[in-house]
XYZ file of C-alpha atoms in Angstrom:
554
model
C 57.775 48.121 118.183
C 59.720 51.470 119.074
C 57.176 53.794 118.929
C 54.085 51.187 119.704
C 55.522 49.749 122.663
C 56.166 52.954 124.717
C 53.150 54.062 124.839
C 51.208 50.762 125.470
C 54.268 50.501 128.660
C 53.416 54.251 129.439
C 49.600 53.628 129.296
C 49.018 49.317 130.520
C 52.339 48.534 133.409
C 51.020 49.967 136.477
C 53.210 50.624 139.802
C 53.814 47.889 142.898
C 51.638 49.669 144.873
C 48.494 48.653 142.532
C 49.997 44.849 141.392
C 49.857 43.819 144.824
C 46.548 45.135 145.787
C 45.019 42.888 142.666
C 47.167 39.923 143.080
C 45.996 36.723 144.117
C 47.040 34.417 146.692
C 47.969 31.678 143.708
C 49.690 34.438 141.732
C 51.221 36.126 144.584
C 52.723 31.784 145.696
C 53.430 31.990 141.889
C 55.382 34.631 141.564
C 57.902 33.513 144.561
C 58.697 30.703 143.252
C 59.660 31.971 139.711
C 61.545 34.500 142.029
C 63.322 31.369 143.811
C 63.790 29.663 140.521
C 65.593 32.968 139.060
C 67.533 33.915 141.671
C 68.973 30.359 141.620
C 69.629 30.372 137.672
C 71.454 34.326 138.254
C 73.835 32.963 141.299
C 74.725 29.364 138.635
C 75.556 32.089 135.907
C 77.296 33.803 138.663
C 79.453 31.344 139.639
C 79.823 29.604 135.785
C 80.976 33.147 134.959
C 83.797 33.496 137.779
C 85.498 29.781 136.585
C 85.387 31.294 132.789
C 87.027 34.475 133.638
C 89.502 31.970 135.517
C 90.039 29.632 132.473
C 89.617 31.764 129.400
C 91.488 30.193 127.465
C 90.956 26.946 128.083
C 86.507 27.986 127.547
C 87.301 29.311 124.637
C 89.058 26.186 123.700
C 86.258 24.030 124.481
C 84.325 25.632 122.531
C 86.052 25.747 118.895
C 86.863 21.818 119.835
C 82.950 21.587 119.909
C 83.405 23.062 116.507
C 85.712 20.716 115.150
C 84.115 17.494 116.803
C 80.539 18.670 115.724
C 82.243 19.065 111.648
C 82.967 14.567 111.840
C 78.974 14.355 111.847
C 79.506 16.570 108.331
C 80.346 12.472 107.004
C 77.005 11.374 107.855
C 74.935 13.932 107.534
C 73.037 13.737 103.839
C 72.235 16.149 101.264
C 69.470 17.052 98.314
C 68.042 19.510 96.419
C 64.652 19.807 98.517
C 63.631 18.435 101.256
C 60.957 15.355 100.737
C 57.172 16.059 101.264
C 54.444 13.761 100.347
C 52.373 14.973 97.817
C 49.631 12.886 97.920
C 50.125 10.914 94.776
C 51.748 7.868 93.522
C 52.503 7.050 90.283
C 52.840 3.446 88.380
C 54.420 2.731 84.810
C 53.848 -0.272 83.101
C 56.722 -0.444 79.292
C 56.893 -2.754 76.850
C 58.790 -3.416 73.806
C 58.288 -0.236 71.301
C 56.053 -1.315 68.641
C 53.643 -3.362 70.761
C 49.902 -3.203 69.453
C 47.650 -1.502 71.898
C 45.191 -3.678 72.205
C 48.022 -6.013 73.420
C 48.998 -2.747 75.967
C 45.664 -2.639 76.776
C 44.721 -5.680 77.857
C 48.250 -5.637 80.115
C 47.509 -2.624 81.336
C 44.135 -3.597 83.001
C 46.256 -6.709 84.859
C 48.089 -3.666 86.369
C 44.387 -2.314 87.698
C 43.496 -5.689 89.021
C 46.482 -5.580 91.084
C 47.419 -1.890 91.926
C 43.614 -0.633 93.062
C 42.611 -3.587 95.809
C 46.001 -2.726 97.481
C 45.517 1.027 97.476
C 42.454 1.103 99.432
C 43.690 4.926 100.221
C 42.937 5.915 96.538
C 40.624 9.319 96.030
C 40.751 8.805 92.535
C 42.532 7.895 89.785
C 43.568 8.108 86.379
C 44.993 6.061 83.270
C 46.717 6.733 80.329
C 47.522 3.963 77.846
C 49.737 4.798 74.947
C 51.072 7.380 73.958
C 50.676 10.297 76.343
C 53.316 12.987 75.037
C 55.338 13.986 71.851
C 57.640 11.058 72.606
C 57.121 8.268 70.444
C 59.130 5.730 72.729
C 55.394 6.621 75.355
C 53.414 4.612 72.693
C 54.199 1.547 74.347
C 54.010 3.037 78.148
C 50.899 2.820 80.675
C 50.723 4.819 83.885
C 48.333 4.857 86.757
C 48.233 7.899 88.756
C 46.949 7.672 92.247
C 46.033 10.168 94.175
C 45.622 9.808 97.793
C 43.502 10.890 100.754
C 45.422 13.428 103.323
C 48.160 12.085 105.590
C 46.120 12.864 108.320
C 43.697 9.901 107.118
C 46.101 7.465 106.202
C 48.352 4.865 108.402
C 51.180 5.159 104.810
C 53.145 7.337 103.828
C 52.851 7.877 99.345
C 56.475 6.281 99.528
C 55.069 3.191 101.392
C 52.371 2.744 99.194
C 55.067 2.840 96.409
C 57.256 0.274 97.862
C 54.612 -2.117 98.430
C 52.913 -1.971 94.892
C 56.472 -2.717 93.862
C 56.780 -6.065 95.543
C 53.307 -7.131 94.421
C 53.826 -5.655 90.693
C 57.522 -7.634 89.898
C 57.461 -10.253 87.766
C 53.273 -10.669 87.970
C 52.732 -9.262 84.500
C 54.601 -10.982 81.727
C 56.408 -8.222 79.075
C 55.452 -5.461 81.356
C 58.393 -3.322 83.015
C 56.801 -2.120 85.998
C 58.402 1.284 88.051
C 56.852 2.946 90.655
C 57.143 6.400 91.485
C 56.174 8.662 94.968
C 56.722 12.558 94.323
C 58.077 14.241 97.126
C 57.214 17.630 96.128
C 59.670 18.173 93.047
C 57.068 18.987 90.792
C 58.014 22.934 90.066
C 61.201 21.273 89.808
C 59.937 18.618 87.208
C 57.877 20.853 85.039
C 60.403 24.378 84.802
C 63.736 22.097 84.054
C 62.123 19.356 82.633
C 63.729 16.548 84.668
C 63.467 13.612 87.350
C 63.491 13.438 91.139
C 65.595 10.372 90.678
C 68.614 9.800 89.629
C 69.949 11.440 86.124
C 72.889 9.765 84.208
C 74.186 11.897 80.851
C 75.875 10.624 78.599
C 77.271 12.608 75.684
C 78.566 11.945 72.434
C 78.141 11.695 68.744
C 77.719 8.177 67.541
C 74.624 6.749 69.101
C 75.905 3.259 68.653
C 78.980 4.027 71.665
C 76.089 6.066 73.203
C 74.202 3.153 73.643
C 76.887 1.163 74.750
C 78.208 3.439 76.947
C 74.193 3.991 78.241
C 74.368 -0.143 79.121
C 77.262 -0.101 80.446
C 76.196 2.746 82.868
C 72.936 0.851 83.598
C 74.827 -2.301 84.295
C 76.992 -0.610 86.609
C 74.479 1.695 89.175
C 72.259 -1.445 89.127
C 74.493 -3.096 92.305
C 74.597 0.565 94.275
C 72.277 0.797 97.240
C 69.821 2.509 96.756
C 68.929 2.975 93.172
C 66.090 0.830 92.052
C 64.017 1.281 88.614
C 66.673 2.347 85.886
C 65.404 3.444 83.169
C 67.389 3.980 79.883
C 66.447 6.836 76.966
C 68.226 5.047 74.359
C 65.858 2.420 72.866
C 65.880 -0.080 70.352
C 63.991 1.297 67.899
C 61.024 0.486 66.526
C 60.164 -2.802 64.748
C 59.502 -2.522 60.968
C 59.545 -4.541 57.566
C 61.536 -2.794 54.896
C 60.204 -4.501 51.795
C 62.269 -4.221 48.626
C 60.678 -4.901 44.843
C 61.986 -7.316 43.073
C 62.734 -4.883 39.474
C 63.408 -7.829 37.217
C 60.590 -10.365 38.215
C 58.263 -7.073 37.793
C 59.381 -6.362 34.190
C 59.414 -9.332 33.378
C 55.251 -9.504 34.049
C 54.989 -6.650 32.007
C 54.550 -4.511 35.493
C 56.091 -1.687 36.812
C 57.157 -0.882 40.149
C 54.807 1.175 40.741
C 51.964 -1.456 40.246
C 53.146 -2.878 43.143
C 53.769 -0.102 45.058
C 50.279 1.066 44.793
C 48.585 -2.132 45.834
C 50.618 -2.126 49.122
C 50.134 1.532 49.511
C 46.073 0.542 49.390
C 46.163 -2.026 51.611
C 48.139 -0.375 54.038
C 47.098 3.719 54.331
C 44.217 3.302 51.499
C 43.883 5.138 49.011
C 41.192 7.799 47.301
C 39.284 5.541 44.531
C 36.815 8.589 43.554
C 33.994 10.408 44.976
C 30.300 10.375 45.555
C 27.553 13.041 44.944
C 24.673 12.930 46.250
C 21.933 16.010 46.762
C 24.672 19.148 46.244
C 27.258 17.028 48.670
C 30.247 15.229 47.682
C 31.549 11.960 49.528
C 35.385 11.034 49.179
C 35.825 7.248 48.464
C 38.288 5.880 50.566
C 39.923 1.882 49.841
C 41.547 -0.240 52.691
C 41.818 -3.308 53.569
C 39.582 -3.986 56.543
C 41.230 -4.104 59.827
C 44.612 -3.888 58.487
C 46.321 -2.610 61.928
C 45.404 -6.223 62.965
C 46.678 -7.832 60.247
C 50.084 -9.402 59.257
C 52.318 -9.446 56.850
C 51.857 -12.818 55.256
C 48.526 -11.870 54.946
C 49.048 -8.404 53.050
C 51.841 -10.354 50.994
C 48.851 -12.694 49.916
C 47.209 -9.587 47.973
C 47.277 -10.340 44.625
C 47.519 -8.188 41.315
C 46.729 -8.483 37.670
C 49.850 -8.642 35.182
C 49.606 -8.504 31.573
C 48.633 -11.299 30.546
C 45.363 -10.880 33.136
C 47.383 -13.799 35.292
C 46.717 -12.965 39.185
C 50.511 -12.963 40.670
C 50.919 -12.960 44.850
C 52.699 -9.534 45.495
C 55.056 -12.135 48.077
C 56.321 -13.102 43.741
C 57.556 -9.593 43.964
C 59.127 -8.286 46.636
C 61.457 -9.217 49.396
C 61.151 -8.290 52.857
C 63.385 -7.613 56.191
C 63.039 -7.118 59.913
C 64.548 -3.937 60.897
C 64.171 -1.221 63.496
C 63.566 2.249 62.687
C 64.919 5.201 65.139
C 62.893 6.973 67.300
C 64.391 9.816 68.757
C 67.726 11.760 69.047
C 67.882 13.791 72.239
C 70.658 16.874 72.228
C 71.985 19.054 74.839
C 74.589 21.733 74.085
C 74.658 20.666 70.442
C 75.849 17.269 71.381
C 73.955 14.133 70.711
C 72.658 12.686 74.513
C 71.176 9.091 76.082
C 69.620 9.599 79.749
C 70.368 6.429 82.320
C 67.306 7.578 85.150
C 66.796 5.580 88.628
C 64.754 6.069 91.690
C 66.964 6.735 94.811
C 64.932 4.546 97.750
C 66.282 4.325 101.539
C 68.869 6.673 100.812
C 69.865 10.379 100.237
C 70.145 11.714 96.462
C 73.661 13.344 97.416
C 75.246 10.697 98.680
C 74.147 7.719 96.043
C 75.121 10.240 92.970
C 78.537 11.159 94.514
C 78.459 7.464 94.829
C 77.521 7.243 91.253
C 80.219 9.618 90.254
C 82.711 7.812 91.596
C 81.590 4.451 89.348
C 81.699 6.829 86.002
C 84.370 8.406 86.803
C 85.874 4.520 86.302
C 84.345 3.904 83.186
C 86.831 4.289 79.735
C 85.401 6.031 77.041
C 85.996 7.314 73.899
C 87.991 10.695 73.542
C 84.874 13.644 73.751
C 82.500 11.375 75.317
C 81.208 12.572 79.133
C 79.448 10.701 81.817
C 77.983 12.712 84.329
C 75.190 13.004 87.416
C 73.280 15.642 85.796
C 69.484 16.637 86.729
C 68.545 17.016 90.746
C 71.682 16.439 91.459
C 73.309 18.823 89.600
C 70.451 21.778 90.081
C 71.551 21.713 93.914
C 75.621 21.617 93.753
C 74.809 24.634 92.056
C 72.276 26.140 94.219
C 75.048 25.105 96.945
C 77.316 27.102 95.448
C 75.204 30.472 95.528
C 73.928 29.759 98.838
C 77.245 29.444 100.330
C 78.333 33.166 98.502
C 75.301 34.158 100.118
C 75.840 33.070 103.587
C 79.662 34.422 103.253
C 78.080 37.760 102.065
C 75.480 37.960 105.379
C 78.000 37.257 107.661
C 79.955 40.583 106.217
C 76.946 42.231 105.908
C 76.528 41.276 109.714
C 79.890 42.756 110.593
C 79.461 45.673 108.535
C 76.341 47.270 110.345
C 77.915 46.546 114.195
C 81.443 48.054 112.779
C 78.810 50.952 112.591
C 77.561 50.505 115.535
C 80.045 50.290 117.894
C 82.475 52.362 116.081
C 85.125 49.761 116.347
C 86.420 46.989 114.278
C 86.978 45.140 117.540
C 83.802 44.698 119.215
C 82.107 43.162 116.335
C 84.523 40.757 115.812
C 83.616 39.381 119.940
C 79.971 39.285 118.687
C 80.914 37.681 115.683
C 82.664 34.839 117.436
C 78.542 33.478 118.791
C 78.267 31.996 113.913
C 80.612 29.305 113.849
C 79.521 28.026 117.274
C 75.945 28.060 116.099
C 77.050 25.025 113.676
C 77.265 22.802 116.057
C 73.903 22.583 117.163
C 72.575 22.999 113.561
C 75.026 19.613 112.718
C 73.742 18.078 115.265
C 70.131 18.740 115.395
C 70.050 17.393 111.391
C 72.537 14.049 112.718
C 69.611 13.331 114.897
C 66.430 14.186 113.480
C 67.371 12.341 109.949
C 66.978 15.646 107.941
C 69.706 16.266 105.042
C 71.245 19.218 104.330
C 69.037 20.852 101.586
C 68.146 24.320 100.025
C 65.923 24.519 103.042
C 67.952 23.619 106.095
C 70.197 25.722 104.076
C 68.194 29.102 104.097
C 68.299 28.454 107.754
C 71.467 28.500 108.239
C 71.964 31.743 106.652
C 69.171 33.028 108.353
C 71.108 32.192 111.838
C 73.925 34.435 110.803
C 71.809 37.585 111.715
C 69.786 35.727 114.657
C 72.831 33.909 116.738
C 74.241 37.302 117.243
C 71.510 38.764 119.021
C 72.757 37.662 122.198
C 76.417 38.608 121.902
C 75.381 42.134 120.651
C 73.187 42.567 124.110
C 76.406 40.977 126.450
C 78.734 43.286 124.533
C 76.869 46.367 124.787
C 76.378 46.098 128.589
C 79.902 45.249 129.750
C 81.168 48.177 127.390
C 78.831 51.076 129.225
C 79.642 48.989 132.547
C 83.339 49.217 131.626
C 83.302 53.088 130.847
C 81.476 53.281 133.395
C 84.807 52.976 135.469
C 84.180 49.227 136.491
C 87.195 46.969 136.039
C 86.735 44.897 132.948
C 86.545 41.161 135.005
C 83.506 42.675 137.018
C 81.919 45.028 134.032
C 81.514 41.085 132.035
C 80.670 39.353 135.021
C 77.606 42.170 136.097
C 76.830 42.707 132.390
C 76.062 38.322 132.291
C 74.019 38.960 135.109
C 72.113 41.652 133.764
C 71.680 40.407 130.768
C 70.960 36.350 131.044
C 66.681 37.172 131.386
C 66.752 38.759 128.139
C 68.658 36.710 126.080
C 66.412 33.540 127.908
C 63.464 35.335 127.310
C 64.544 36.274 123.302
C 65.853 32.723 122.909
C 62.790 31.128 124.059
C 60.183 32.858 122.644
C 61.711 31.620 119.145
C 62.252 28.809 119.731
C 58.993 27.928 120.773
C 57.564 29.530 117.908
C 59.806 27.384 116.085
C 58.811 23.894 117.122
C 55.494 23.192 115.778
C 57.619 23.514 112.645
C 60.335 21.699 113.838
C 57.996 18.752 114.427
C 56.447 18.872 111.005
C 52.630 19.313 112.243
C 50.210 20.025 109.522
C 50.015 19.381 106.198
C 53.077 20.345 104.118
C 55.039 21.380 107.165
C 57.421 19.140 106.644
C 58.878 21.343 103.136
C 59.755 23.530 106.041
C 60.724 21.047 109.204
C 64.356 21.655 107.858
C 64.632 25.411 107.618
C 63.039 25.833 111.549
C 65.580 22.672 112.619
C 68.584 24.333 111.693
C 67.457 27.617 113.133
C 66.240 26.076 116.380
C 69.309 23.484 116.960
C 71.778 26.303 115.915
C 70.617 28.751 117.808
C 70.310 26.598 121.093
C 73.662 25.896 120.780
C 74.767 29.556 120.078
C 72.993 30.518 123.042
C 74.230 28.315 125.096
C 77.932 28.422 124.699
C 78.013 32.144 123.672
C 76.552 32.671 127.162
C 80.493 31.375 128.185
C 82.567 32.088 125.403
C 81.617 35.736 124.803
C 82.393 36.545 128.428
C 85.671 34.819 128.022
C 86.841 37.248 124.429
C 85.798 40.217 125.246
C 88.109 39.678 128.624
C 91.144 38.636 125.930
C 90.351 41.115 123.671
C 90.163 43.959 126.516
C 92.974 43.591 129.136
C 92.102 45.606 132.219
C 93.722 49.222 131.390
C 95.817 49.409 134.311
C 97.878 46.324 133.457
C 96.147 43.989 136.159
C 95.052 40.077 135.779
C 91.370 41.327 134.240
């Protein structure tokens, strides 16, 4: 622009005489009307500056009073890692007791399908998984339906509304099936990279599985009463049901048998054994012997099998063994070399930040053995880490802006005047986040960092023009007033172009725009407030820090 625009101006801008000959009457009326309006604007701003310069301390106090008042809105503005976005997907998960037979799980999954599909006419495609869909053994008793929805513009309900409706429809309708619904909110990469969920995750670390399981149940019961917390799930399961079969060695010896004879019958019935090979036409086929439909048979049917004793009589297995029901371990999770139990929940109707802080306060009140930790992790942990890094980035950006201004002005005082326009931008940021119900998240925080370099532009125009007029011999008060009059229109033009360009994005117009809307809203609100306050604040601060060299009233 430093090279192109001067060339275009020299070629395209015409002299007033040529312009007057080409103007239509309608254009002339429009120019006359705009001229009257701009003169009124200039006169109004001149009158405002006269009052500001008579009450400079009051002006500065009012500006920073507005900043202090806006900080009172902070407790009412939620926080989260990433802004929610309708991904056009809903997931319905059903879970039964560990060890449930696949045919029973499939039957209950079909009943869930009969409720889900008619209730979601917005579905474009769907995928259902019954049984194990991952490496975790506990997933063998789960079923999940993934619904892909039509684009947002073609449906009346959001994916959150659909998920909430399905949750109400499925509650208590399918015996033995615990149902959870989720509406992914634009954090697909977060889940894949960090291995976490969008909702709330509480990590319980320690070394004894029994103590961890007890703490997990206590945490789940305690957070269940927290507003906004739904669909609670604990990673520590009861275990896989199993039967421990012990051979009665004395009875087996009395019958002239060995322990291997008994276990061989059980192995053949349940797992199968190789009985030999069948060869024909140069090909070899394995002969495998196993009890027919063993996966559908009960333990009593298996124990009814007989084997021949030494004397030739048939003896039932149940007479030679004893069985006991128990639970086998599923999986032991670890993190940072400690055993880990997680309690996960979805969050509805509230921001994740406020819910996490409330849950953490509850966790701090739970008594626990020495060496055990209860912390809120997952996306909230990443949010806290990101906010700390972004805060450092914001401070570094402001320092760099000050250094650049100090080099350009060759002064340490004038950059301070310019930087006075930065903190008052928080008035607009907090106000617009509060009014639009937008959370303070990664995107809106990035918008705040951008504001550090944007809002100083208006103050630079005023301070630079005032400095030139003071250098030409004008008194400080007159120089500041004249600088404001001359730079009012450029300030309004640059600000309005930025605001109008951000408006569609701030309104969330278009597919996926709601992901970037917090950034646009933060910039829009901060720039608007900073501009309006800067027009009065910067002249007052300049005249205070640059007293009239003659010693008179500036």
